[in-house]
Coordinates of C-alpha atoms in Angstrom, one line a residue:
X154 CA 1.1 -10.8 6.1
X155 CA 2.2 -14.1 8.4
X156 CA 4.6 -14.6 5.5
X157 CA 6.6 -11.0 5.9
X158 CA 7.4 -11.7 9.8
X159 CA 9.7 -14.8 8.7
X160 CA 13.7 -14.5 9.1
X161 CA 15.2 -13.9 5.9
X162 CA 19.0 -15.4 5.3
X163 CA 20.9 -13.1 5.2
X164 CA 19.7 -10.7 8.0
X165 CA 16.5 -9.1 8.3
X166 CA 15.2 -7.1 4.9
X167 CA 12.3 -4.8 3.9
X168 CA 9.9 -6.7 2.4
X169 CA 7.2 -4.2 0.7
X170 CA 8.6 -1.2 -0.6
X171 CA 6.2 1.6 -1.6
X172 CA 7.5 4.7 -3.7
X173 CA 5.7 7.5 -3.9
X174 CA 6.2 10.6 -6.3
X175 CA 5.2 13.5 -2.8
X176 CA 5.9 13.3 0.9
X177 CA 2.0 14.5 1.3
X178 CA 1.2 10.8 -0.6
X179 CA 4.1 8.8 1.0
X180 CA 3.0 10.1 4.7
X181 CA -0.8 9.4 3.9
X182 CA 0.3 6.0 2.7
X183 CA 2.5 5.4 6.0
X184 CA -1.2 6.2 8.2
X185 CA -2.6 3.6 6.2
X186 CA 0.4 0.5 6.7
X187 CA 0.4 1.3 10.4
X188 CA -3.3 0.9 10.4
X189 CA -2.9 -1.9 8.5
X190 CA -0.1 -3.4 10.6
X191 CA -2.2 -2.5 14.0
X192 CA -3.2 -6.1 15.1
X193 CA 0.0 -8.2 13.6
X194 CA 2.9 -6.0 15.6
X195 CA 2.6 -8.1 18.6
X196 CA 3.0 -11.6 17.2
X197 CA 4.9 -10.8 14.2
X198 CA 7.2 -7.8 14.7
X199 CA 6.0 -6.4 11.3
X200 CA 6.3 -2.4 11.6
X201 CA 6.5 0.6 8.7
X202 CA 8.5 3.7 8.7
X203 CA 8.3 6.5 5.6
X204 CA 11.5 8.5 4.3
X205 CA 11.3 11.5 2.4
X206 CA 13.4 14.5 1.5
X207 CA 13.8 17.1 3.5
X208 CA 14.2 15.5 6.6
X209 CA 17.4 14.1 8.6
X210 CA 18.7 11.7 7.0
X211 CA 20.2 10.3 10.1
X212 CA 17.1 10.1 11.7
X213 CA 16.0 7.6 9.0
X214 CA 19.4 5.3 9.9
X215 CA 18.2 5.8 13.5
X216 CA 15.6 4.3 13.2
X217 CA 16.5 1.4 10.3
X218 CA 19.0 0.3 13.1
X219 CA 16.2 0.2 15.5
X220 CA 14.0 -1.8 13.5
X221 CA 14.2 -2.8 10.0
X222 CA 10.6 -1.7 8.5
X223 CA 8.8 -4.4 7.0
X224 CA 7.1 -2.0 4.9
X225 CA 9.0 1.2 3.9
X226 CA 7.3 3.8 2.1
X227 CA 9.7 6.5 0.0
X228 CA 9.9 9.2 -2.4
X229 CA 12.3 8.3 -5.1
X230 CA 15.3 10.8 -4.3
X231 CA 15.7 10.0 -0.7
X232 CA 15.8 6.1 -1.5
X233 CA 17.9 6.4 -4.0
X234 CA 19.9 8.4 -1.3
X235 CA 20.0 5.9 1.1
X236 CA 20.4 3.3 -1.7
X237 CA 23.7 4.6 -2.8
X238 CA 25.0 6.6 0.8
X239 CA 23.9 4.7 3.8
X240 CA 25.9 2.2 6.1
X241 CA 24.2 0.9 8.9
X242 CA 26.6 0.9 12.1
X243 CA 26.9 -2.9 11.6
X244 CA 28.8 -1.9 8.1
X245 CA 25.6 -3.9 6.2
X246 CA 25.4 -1.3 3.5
X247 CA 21.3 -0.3 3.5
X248 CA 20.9 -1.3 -0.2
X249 CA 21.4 -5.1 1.4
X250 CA 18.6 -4.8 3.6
X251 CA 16.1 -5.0 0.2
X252 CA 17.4 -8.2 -0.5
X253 CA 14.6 -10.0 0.2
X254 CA 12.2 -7.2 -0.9
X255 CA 9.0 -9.5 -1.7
X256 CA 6.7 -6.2 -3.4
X257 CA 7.7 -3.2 -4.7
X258 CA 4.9 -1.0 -5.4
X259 CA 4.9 2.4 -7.8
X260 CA 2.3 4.8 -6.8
X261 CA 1.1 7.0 -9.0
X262 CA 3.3 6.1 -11.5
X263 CA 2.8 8.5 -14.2
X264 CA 2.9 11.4 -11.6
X265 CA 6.5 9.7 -10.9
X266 CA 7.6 10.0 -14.5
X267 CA 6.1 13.8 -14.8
X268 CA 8.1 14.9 -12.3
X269 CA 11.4 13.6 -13.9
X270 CA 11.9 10.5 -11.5
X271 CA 12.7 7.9 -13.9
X272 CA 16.2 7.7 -13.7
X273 CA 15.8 7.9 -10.0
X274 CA 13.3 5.0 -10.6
X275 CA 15.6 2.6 -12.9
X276 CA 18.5 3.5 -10.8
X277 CA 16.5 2.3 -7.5
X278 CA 15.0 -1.0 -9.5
X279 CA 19.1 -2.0 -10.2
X280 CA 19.7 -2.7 -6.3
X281 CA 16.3 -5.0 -6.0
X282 CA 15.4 -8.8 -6.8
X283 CA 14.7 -9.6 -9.9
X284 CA 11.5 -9.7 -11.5
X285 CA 10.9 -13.2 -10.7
X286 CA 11.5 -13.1 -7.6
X287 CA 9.3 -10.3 -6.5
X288 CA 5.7 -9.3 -7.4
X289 CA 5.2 -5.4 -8.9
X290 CA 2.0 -3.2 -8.3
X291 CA 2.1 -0.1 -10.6
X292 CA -0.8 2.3 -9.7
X293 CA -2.0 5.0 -12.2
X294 CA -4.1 6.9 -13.8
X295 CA -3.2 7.0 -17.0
X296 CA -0.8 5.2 -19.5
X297 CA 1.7 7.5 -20.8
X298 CA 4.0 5.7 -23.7
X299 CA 6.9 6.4 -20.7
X300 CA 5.3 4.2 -18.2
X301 CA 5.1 1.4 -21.1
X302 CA 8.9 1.5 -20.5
X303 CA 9.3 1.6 -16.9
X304 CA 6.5 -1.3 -16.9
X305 CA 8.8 -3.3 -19.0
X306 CA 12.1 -2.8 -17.0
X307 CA 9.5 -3.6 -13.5
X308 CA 7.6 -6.1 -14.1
X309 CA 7.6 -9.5 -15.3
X310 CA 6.3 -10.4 -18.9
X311 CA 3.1 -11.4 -18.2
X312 CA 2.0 -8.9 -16.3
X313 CA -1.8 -8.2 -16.0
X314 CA -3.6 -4.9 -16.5
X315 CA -6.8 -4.0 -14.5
X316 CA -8.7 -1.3 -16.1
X317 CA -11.3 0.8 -13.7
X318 CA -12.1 3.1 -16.6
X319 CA -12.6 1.6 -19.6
X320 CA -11.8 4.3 -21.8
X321 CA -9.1 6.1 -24.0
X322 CA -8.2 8.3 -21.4
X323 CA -9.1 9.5 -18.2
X324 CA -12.6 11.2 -17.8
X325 CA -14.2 13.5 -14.8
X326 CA -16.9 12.0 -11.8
X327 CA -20.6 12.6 -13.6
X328 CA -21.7 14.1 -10.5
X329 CA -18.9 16.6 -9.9
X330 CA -21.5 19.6 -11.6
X331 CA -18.3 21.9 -13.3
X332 CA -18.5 25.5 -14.7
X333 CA -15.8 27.8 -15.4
X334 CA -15.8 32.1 -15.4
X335 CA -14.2 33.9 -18.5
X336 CA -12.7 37.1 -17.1
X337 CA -13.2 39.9 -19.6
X338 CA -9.3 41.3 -19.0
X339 CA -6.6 40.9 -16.7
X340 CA -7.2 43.6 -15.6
X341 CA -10.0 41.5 -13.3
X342 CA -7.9 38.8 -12.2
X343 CA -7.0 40.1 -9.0
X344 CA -10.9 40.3 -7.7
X345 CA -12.0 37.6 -10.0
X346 CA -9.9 35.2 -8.2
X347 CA -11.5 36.6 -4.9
X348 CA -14.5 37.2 -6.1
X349 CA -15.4 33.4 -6.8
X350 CA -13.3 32.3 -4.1
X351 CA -16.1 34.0 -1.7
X352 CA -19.1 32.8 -4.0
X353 CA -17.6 29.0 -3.2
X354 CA -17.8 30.2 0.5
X355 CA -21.1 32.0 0.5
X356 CA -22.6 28.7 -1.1
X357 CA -22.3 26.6 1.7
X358 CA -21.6 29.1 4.6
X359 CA -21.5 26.7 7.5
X360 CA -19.7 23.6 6.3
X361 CA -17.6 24.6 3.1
X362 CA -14.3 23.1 2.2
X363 CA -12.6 25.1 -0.6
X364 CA -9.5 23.8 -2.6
X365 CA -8.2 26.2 -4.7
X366 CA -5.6 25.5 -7.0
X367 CA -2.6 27.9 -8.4
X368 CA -0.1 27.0 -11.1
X369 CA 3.0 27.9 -9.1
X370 CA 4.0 28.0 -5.2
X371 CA 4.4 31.9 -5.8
X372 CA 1.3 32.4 -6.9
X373 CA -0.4 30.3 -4.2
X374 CA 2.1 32.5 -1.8
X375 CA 1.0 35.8 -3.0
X376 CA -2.8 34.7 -2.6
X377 CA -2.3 33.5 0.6
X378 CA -0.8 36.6 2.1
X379 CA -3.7 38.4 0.5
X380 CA -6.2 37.2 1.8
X381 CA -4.9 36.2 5.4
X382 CA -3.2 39.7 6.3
X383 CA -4.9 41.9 3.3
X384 CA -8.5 40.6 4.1
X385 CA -8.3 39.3 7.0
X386 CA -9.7 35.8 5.8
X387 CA -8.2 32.8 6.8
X388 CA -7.0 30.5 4.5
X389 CA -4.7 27.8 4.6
X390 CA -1.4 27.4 2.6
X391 CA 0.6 24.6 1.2
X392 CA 2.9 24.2 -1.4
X393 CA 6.5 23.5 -2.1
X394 CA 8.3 26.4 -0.9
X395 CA 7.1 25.5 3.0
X396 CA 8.7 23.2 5.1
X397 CA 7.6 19.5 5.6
X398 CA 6.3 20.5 9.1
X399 CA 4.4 23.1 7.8
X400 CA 2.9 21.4 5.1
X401 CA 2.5 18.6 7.2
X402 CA 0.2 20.6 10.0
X403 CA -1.4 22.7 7.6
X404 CA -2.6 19.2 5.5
X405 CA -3.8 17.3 8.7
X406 CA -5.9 21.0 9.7
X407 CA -7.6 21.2 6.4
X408 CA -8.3 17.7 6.5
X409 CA -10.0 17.5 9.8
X410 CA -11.9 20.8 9.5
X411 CA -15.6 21.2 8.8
X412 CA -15.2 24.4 7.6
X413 CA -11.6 25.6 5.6
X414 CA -10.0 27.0 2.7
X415 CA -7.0 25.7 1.0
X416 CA -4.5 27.2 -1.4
X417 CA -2.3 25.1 -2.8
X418 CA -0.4 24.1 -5.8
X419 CA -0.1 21.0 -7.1
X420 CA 1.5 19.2 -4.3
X421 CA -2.2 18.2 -3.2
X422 CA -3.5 17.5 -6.4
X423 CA -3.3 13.7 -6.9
X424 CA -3.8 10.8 -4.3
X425 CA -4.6 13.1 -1.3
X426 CA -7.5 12.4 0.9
X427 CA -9.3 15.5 2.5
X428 CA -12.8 14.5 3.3
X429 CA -15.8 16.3 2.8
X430 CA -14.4 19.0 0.0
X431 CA -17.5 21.1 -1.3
X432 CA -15.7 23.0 -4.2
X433 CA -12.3 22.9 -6.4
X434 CA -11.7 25.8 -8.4
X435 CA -8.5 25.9 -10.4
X436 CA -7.2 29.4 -11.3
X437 CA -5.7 29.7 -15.1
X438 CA -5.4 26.1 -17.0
X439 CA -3.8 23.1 -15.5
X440 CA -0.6 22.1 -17.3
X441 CA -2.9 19.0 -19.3
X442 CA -5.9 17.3 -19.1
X443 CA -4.7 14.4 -17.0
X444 CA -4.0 17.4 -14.0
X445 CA -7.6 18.6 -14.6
X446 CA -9.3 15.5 -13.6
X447 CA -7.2 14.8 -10.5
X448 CA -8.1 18.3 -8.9
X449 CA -11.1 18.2 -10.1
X450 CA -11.2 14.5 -8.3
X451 CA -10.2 15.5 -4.5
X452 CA -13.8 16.3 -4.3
X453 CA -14.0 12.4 -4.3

């Protein structure tokens, strides 16, 4: 870190960049730099600041003019945004300011290629140092062909690769005991799905926390409003079709709650950190294996 609070020529730059694929993960990330950057601020003047869409824009500049981040945390479309759009009031175009970006980091970076960011993510690599003059942290958990690509375009040649699995693919926590419920029609998916929702709660009555997962945001919608105004059961609700504030408050609630329920689509599937979770359940089949262990692994 000493080295980050040096002058750059130039003018000041960002010198870690962070890109994250969800504003859930690149907000969770920002708690964790300013922790990180708690006791160097002072002496230093090393700060952070996250940008993600849905937010003002202008806000971002704002602050960028205020202070420079020395660690910026993004999701791909709003830094490319900037990247390509923003002029500070001093007419330094914003893409300048990563000149002497010193780390760029990819978090979960096969999440970021799933959800169709790659050009985004080649398009954001053209305005940055080169290879050699950077260092490159990908983090993921598992090594699509697609990422093979990206990794060459990212990262210099001799780039190492630390494996915490050991396997082909990804596998489940041994301890995480996992069952599933065959419903003899459709007929019984309306009180199936409530039906085991209450077992998970009737399990552990005084402390449960419930994630349950839905394959769309309508789906976790129409759940929601059934069983918060139709049976009078509170449950929490995030997915993609609420705003940033609400997903924002309704996240930090379930997270520091002994006892919650939480429906949600896949926006809190990977990388999120909610403490304490008792059961997953996962209603219909993910889209692929890969999305089955990372519910399955907010139960930590």
């Amino acid at each position: 870190l000493n080295g980050l609070g040096k002058p750059r020529a130039g003018g000041p730059s960002v010198r870690i960049l962070c890109i994250s694929p969800t504003r859930e993960l690149a907000t969770q990330i920002s708690v964790q730099a300013e922790a990180l950057l708690t006791y160097h601020k002072p002496k230093l003047r090393l700060s952070s600041q996250v940008v993600y869409g849905g937010t003002n824009m202008k806000k971002d500049v704002r602050l960028f003019e205020r202070q420079l981040p020395t660690i910026l945390i993004a999701t791909p479309g709003r830094l490319k945004d900037h990247l390509e759009n923003t002029t500070l009031s001093s007419g330094r175009p914003f893409a300048d300011c990563l000149n002497g970006l010193q780390v760029l980091v990819l978090d979960e970076a096969d999440q970021l290629l799933e959800m169709g960011f790659r050009p985004d993510i080649t398009r954001i690599i053209s305005y940055l140092p080169p290879v050699e003059n950077r260092q490159t942290l990908l983090f993921s958990a598992t090594m699509p062909k697609e990422l093979k690509t990206v990794m060459a375009q990212a990262m210099k040649r001799d780039f190492v690769t630390v494996d915490c699995i050991h396997d082909k693919g990804a596998e489940t926590n041994i301890h995480v005991e996992q069952s599933h419920v065959v419903l003899p029609s459709m007929d019984r998916l309306l009180i199936g799905v409530v039906e085991v929702v209450l077992e998970a709660m009737r399990r552990e009555p005084v402390n449960h926390k419930v994630i349950v997962f839905f394959s769309t945001a309508k789906l976790t919608a129409f759940y929601s409003d059934l069983f918060n105004k139709g049976m009078n059961i509170p449950v929490i609700e995030i997915h993609s079709r609420k705003s940033q504030t609400h997903r924002d408050r309704a996240s930090e609630k379930f997270r520091n709650s002994k006892r919650a329920v939480l429906f949600s689509s896949d926006v809190s599937a990977r990388g999120v950190d909610y403490p304490d979770v008792t059961h997953v359940i996962q209603i219909g089949l993910p889209d692929n294996r890969e999305q089955y262990i990372h519910r399955l692994g907010r139960t930590a």
